[in-house]
mmCIF file of C-alpha atoms in Angstrom:
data_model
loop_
_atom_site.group_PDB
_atom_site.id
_atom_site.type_symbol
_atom_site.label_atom_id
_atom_site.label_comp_id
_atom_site.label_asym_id
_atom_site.label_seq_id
_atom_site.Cartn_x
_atom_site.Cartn_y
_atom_site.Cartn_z
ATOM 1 C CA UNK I 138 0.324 -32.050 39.210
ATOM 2 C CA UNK I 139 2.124 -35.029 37.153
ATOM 3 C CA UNK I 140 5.220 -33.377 35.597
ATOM 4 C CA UNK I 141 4.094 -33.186 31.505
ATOM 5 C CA UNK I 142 7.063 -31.964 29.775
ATOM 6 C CA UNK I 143 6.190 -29.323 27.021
ATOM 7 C CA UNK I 144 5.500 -31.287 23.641
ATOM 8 C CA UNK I 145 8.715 -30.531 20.992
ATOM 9 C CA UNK I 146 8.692 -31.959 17.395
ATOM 10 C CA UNK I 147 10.981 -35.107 18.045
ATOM 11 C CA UNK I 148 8.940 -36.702 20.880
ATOM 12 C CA UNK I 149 5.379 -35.444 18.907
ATOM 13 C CA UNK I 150 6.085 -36.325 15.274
ATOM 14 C CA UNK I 151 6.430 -40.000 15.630
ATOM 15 C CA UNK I 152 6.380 -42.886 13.105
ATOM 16 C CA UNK I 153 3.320 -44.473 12.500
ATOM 17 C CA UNK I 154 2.651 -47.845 14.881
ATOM 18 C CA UNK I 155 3.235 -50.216 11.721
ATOM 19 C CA UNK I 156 7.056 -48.831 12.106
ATOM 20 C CA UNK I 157 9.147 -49.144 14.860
ATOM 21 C CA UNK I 158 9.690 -46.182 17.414
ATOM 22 C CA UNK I 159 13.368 -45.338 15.851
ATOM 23 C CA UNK I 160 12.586 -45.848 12.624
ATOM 24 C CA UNK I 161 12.738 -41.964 11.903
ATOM 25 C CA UNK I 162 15.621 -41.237 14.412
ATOM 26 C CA UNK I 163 17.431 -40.628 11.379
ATOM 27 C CA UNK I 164 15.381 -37.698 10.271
ATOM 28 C CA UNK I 165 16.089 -34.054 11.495
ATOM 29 C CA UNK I 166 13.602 -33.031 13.783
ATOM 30 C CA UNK I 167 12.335 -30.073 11.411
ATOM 31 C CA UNK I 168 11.603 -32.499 8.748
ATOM 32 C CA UNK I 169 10.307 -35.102 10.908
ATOM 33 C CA UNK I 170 6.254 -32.998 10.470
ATOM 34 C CA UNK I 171 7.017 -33.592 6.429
ATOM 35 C CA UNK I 172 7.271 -37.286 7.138
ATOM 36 C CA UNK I 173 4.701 -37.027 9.721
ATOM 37 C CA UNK I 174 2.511 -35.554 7.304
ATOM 38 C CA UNK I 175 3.199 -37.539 4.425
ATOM 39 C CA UNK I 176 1.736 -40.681 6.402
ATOM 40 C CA UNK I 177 -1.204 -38.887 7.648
ATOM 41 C CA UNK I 178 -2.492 -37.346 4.240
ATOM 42 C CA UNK I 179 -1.457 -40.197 2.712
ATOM 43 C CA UNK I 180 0.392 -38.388 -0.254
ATOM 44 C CA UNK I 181 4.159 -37.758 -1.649
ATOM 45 C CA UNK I 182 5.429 -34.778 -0.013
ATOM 46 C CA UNK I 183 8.739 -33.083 -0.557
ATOM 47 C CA UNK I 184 10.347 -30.737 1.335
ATOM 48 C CA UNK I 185 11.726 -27.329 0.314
ATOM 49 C CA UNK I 186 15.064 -27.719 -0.784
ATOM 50 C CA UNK I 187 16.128 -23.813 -0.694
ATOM 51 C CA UNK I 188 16.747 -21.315 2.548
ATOM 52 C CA UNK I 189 14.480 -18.149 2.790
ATOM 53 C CA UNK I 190 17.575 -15.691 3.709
ATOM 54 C CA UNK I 191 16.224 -13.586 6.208
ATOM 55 C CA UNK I 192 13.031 -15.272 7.342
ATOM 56 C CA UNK I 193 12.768 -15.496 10.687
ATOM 57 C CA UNK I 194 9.579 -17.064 12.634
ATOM 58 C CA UNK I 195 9.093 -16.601 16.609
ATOM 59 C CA UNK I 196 8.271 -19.707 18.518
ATOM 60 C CA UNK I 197 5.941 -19.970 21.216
ATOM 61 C CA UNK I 198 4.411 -22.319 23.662
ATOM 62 C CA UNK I 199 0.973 -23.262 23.039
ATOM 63 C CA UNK I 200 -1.530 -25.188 24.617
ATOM 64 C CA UNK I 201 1.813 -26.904 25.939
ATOM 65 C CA UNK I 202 3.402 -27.553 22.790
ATOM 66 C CA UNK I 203 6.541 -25.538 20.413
ATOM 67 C CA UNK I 204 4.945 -24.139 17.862
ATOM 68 C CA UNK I 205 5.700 -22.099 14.648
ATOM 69 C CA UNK I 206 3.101 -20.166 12.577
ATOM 70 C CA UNK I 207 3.157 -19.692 8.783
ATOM 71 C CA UNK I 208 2.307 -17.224 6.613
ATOM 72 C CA UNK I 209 -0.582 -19.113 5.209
ATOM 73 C CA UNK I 210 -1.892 -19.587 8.917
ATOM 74 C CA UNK I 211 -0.739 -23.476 9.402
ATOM 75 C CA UNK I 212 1.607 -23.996 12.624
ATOM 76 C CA UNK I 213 3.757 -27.058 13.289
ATOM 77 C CA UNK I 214 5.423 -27.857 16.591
ATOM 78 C CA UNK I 215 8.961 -27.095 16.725
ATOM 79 C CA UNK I 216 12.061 -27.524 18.376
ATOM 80 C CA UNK I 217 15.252 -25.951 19.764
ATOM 81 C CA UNK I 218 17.310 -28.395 18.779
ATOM 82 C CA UNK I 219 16.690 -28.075 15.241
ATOM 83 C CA UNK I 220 15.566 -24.415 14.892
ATOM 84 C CA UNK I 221 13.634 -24.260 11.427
ATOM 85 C CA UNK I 222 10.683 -24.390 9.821
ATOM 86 C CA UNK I 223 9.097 -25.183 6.509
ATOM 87 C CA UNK I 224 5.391 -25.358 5.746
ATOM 88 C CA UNK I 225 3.857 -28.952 4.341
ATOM 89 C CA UNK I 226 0.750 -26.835 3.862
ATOM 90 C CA UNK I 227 1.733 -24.168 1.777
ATOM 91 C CA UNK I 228 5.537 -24.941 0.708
ATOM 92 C CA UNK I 229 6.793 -21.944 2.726
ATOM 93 C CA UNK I 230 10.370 -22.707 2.648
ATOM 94 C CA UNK I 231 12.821 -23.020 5.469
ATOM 95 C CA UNK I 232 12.996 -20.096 7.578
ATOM 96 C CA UNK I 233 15.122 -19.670 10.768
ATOM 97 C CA UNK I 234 12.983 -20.089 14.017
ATOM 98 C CA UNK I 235 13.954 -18.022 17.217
ATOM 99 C CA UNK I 236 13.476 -19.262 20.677
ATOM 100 C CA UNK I 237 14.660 -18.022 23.526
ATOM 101 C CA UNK I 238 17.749 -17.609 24.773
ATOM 102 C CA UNK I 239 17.047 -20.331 27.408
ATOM 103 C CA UNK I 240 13.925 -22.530 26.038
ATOM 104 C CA UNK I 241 13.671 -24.465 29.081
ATOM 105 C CA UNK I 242 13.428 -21.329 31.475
ATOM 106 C CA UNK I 243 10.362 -20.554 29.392
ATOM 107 C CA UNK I 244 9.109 -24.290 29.743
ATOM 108 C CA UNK I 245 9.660 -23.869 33.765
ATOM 109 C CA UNK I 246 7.429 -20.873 33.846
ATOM 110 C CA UNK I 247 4.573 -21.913 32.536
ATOM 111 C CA UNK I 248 4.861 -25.512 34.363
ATOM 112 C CA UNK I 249 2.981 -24.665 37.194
ATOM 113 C CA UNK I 250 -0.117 -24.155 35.052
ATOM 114 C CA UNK I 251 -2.668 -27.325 33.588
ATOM 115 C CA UNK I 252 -1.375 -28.447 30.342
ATOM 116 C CA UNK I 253 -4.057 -26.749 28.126
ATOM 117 C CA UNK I 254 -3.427 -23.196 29.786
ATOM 118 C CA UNK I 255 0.374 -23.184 28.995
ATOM 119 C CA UNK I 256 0.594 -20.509 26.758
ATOM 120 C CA UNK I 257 3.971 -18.061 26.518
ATOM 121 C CA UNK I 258 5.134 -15.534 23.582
ATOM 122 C CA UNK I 259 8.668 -14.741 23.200
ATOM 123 C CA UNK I 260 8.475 -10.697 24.238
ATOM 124 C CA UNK I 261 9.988 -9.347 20.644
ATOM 125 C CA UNK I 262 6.970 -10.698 19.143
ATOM 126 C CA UNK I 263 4.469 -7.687 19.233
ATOM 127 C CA UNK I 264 2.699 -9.883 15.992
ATOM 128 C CA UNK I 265 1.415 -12.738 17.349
ATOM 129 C CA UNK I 266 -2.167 -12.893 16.698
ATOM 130 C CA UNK I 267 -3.450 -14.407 19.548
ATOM 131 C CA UNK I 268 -1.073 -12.767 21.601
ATOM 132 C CA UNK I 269 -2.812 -11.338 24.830
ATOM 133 C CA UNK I 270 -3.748 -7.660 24.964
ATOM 134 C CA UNK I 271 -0.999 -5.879 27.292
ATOM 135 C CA UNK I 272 -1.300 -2.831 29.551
ATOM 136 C CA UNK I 273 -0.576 -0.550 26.739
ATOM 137 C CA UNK I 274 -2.478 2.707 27.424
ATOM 138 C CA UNK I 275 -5.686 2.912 25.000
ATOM 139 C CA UNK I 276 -5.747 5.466 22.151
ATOM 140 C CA UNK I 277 -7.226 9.158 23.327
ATOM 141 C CA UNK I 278 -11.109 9.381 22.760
ATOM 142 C CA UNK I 279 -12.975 12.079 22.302
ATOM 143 C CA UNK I 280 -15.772 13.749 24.887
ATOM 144 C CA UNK I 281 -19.144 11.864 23.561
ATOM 145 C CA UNK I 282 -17.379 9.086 20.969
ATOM 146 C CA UNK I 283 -17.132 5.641 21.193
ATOM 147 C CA UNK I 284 -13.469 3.799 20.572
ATOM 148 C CA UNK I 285 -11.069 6.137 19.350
ATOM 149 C CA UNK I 286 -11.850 6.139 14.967
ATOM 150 C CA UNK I 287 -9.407 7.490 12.862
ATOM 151 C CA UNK I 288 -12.256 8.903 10.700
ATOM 152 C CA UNK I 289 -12.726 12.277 10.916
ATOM 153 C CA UNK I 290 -16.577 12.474 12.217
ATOM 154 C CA UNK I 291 -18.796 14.602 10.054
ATOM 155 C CA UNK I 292 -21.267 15.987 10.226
ATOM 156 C CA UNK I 293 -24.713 14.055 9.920
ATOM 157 C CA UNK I 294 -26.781 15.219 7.266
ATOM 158 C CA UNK I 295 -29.614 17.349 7.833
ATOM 159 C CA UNK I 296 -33.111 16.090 6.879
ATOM 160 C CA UNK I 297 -35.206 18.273 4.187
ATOM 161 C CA UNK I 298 -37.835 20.567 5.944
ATOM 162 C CA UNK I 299 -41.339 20.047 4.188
ATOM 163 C CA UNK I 300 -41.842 23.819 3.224
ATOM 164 C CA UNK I 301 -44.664 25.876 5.089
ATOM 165 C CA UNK I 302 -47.716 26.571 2.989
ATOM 166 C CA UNK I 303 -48.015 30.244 2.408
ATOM 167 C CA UNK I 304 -50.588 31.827 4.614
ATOM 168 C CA UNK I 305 -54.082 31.046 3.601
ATOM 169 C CA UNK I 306 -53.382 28.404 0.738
ATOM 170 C CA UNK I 307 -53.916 24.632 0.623
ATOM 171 C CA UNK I 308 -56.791 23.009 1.523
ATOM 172 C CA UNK I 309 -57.604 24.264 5.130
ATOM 173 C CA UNK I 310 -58.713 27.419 5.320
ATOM 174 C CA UNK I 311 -57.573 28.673 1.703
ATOM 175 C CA UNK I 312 -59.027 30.220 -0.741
ATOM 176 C CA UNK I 313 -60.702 27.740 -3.511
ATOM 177 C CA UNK I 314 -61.977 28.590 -7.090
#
């Protein structure tokens, strides 16, 4: 298979072909999506000028790219060499992204797979939601339930017997006036 490096924000978020290719080698990598995205939604964007103390947001591989998800449920591709994130969607401010401690040891071990399968989750990040189920056991069920329920079952109602006619009244066999 042709060796296709895992896509990072300074080789993905590129100025537009009007501009020359180092026209935004000035920019930070982090900032280069605000740029990026300024060009493609054709409107004034600015980025957040404040830190979010304390924020921090896992990076991943995905579909063979660095990406970072927001609150609002936007992701931009990242990088390690500029290790934050701000949200052109939403606003989100700049929050602290954690790689690995080797991002390139991740990158080798999911080069072996086609481009569009290369998927890997950094293993303190039990949040991700499309993070693969693991091998965790399943909760306890019950003899004759479904899925374990946190519901306590109760019990079904009953249905209203019609009441028995008393011996020789009604219309068969009663008495009549």
């Amino acid at each position: 298979m042709k060796d296709i490096r895992v896509q990072r924000a300074e080789g993905f978020y590129r100025p537009p072909p009007a501009m020359p290719d180092t026209a935004w080698n000035h920019v930070p990598p982090a900032e280069r999506v605000w740029r990026w995205y300024e060009n493609t939604a054709q409107r004034r964007l600015q980025p957040p000028s404040g830190v979010l103390l304390g924020e921090k947001i896992y990076a991943r591989i995905n579909h063979n790219r660095w990406v970072a998800d927001c609150v609002c449920g936007s992701a931009q591709i990242v990088t390690p060499t500029d290790p934050r994130f701000a949200c052109p969607e939403c606003g989100y401010g700049w929050a602290q992204v954690l790689f690995p401690a080797s991002p390139d040891a991740a990158e080798a071990e999911v080069s072996a797979r086609a481009p569009h399968e290369r998927n890997w989750w950094n293993d303190a990040d039990r949040k991700a939601w499309d993070r693969p189920k693991t091998d965790e056991p399943e909760p306890e069920k019950e003899p004759g339930r479904g899925p374990a329920d946190p519901r306590p079952q109760e019990p079904a109602p009953e249905e209203p017997k019609p009441e028995e006619p008393a011996p020789g009244a009604g219309p068969k066999g009663g008495h009549s006036r």
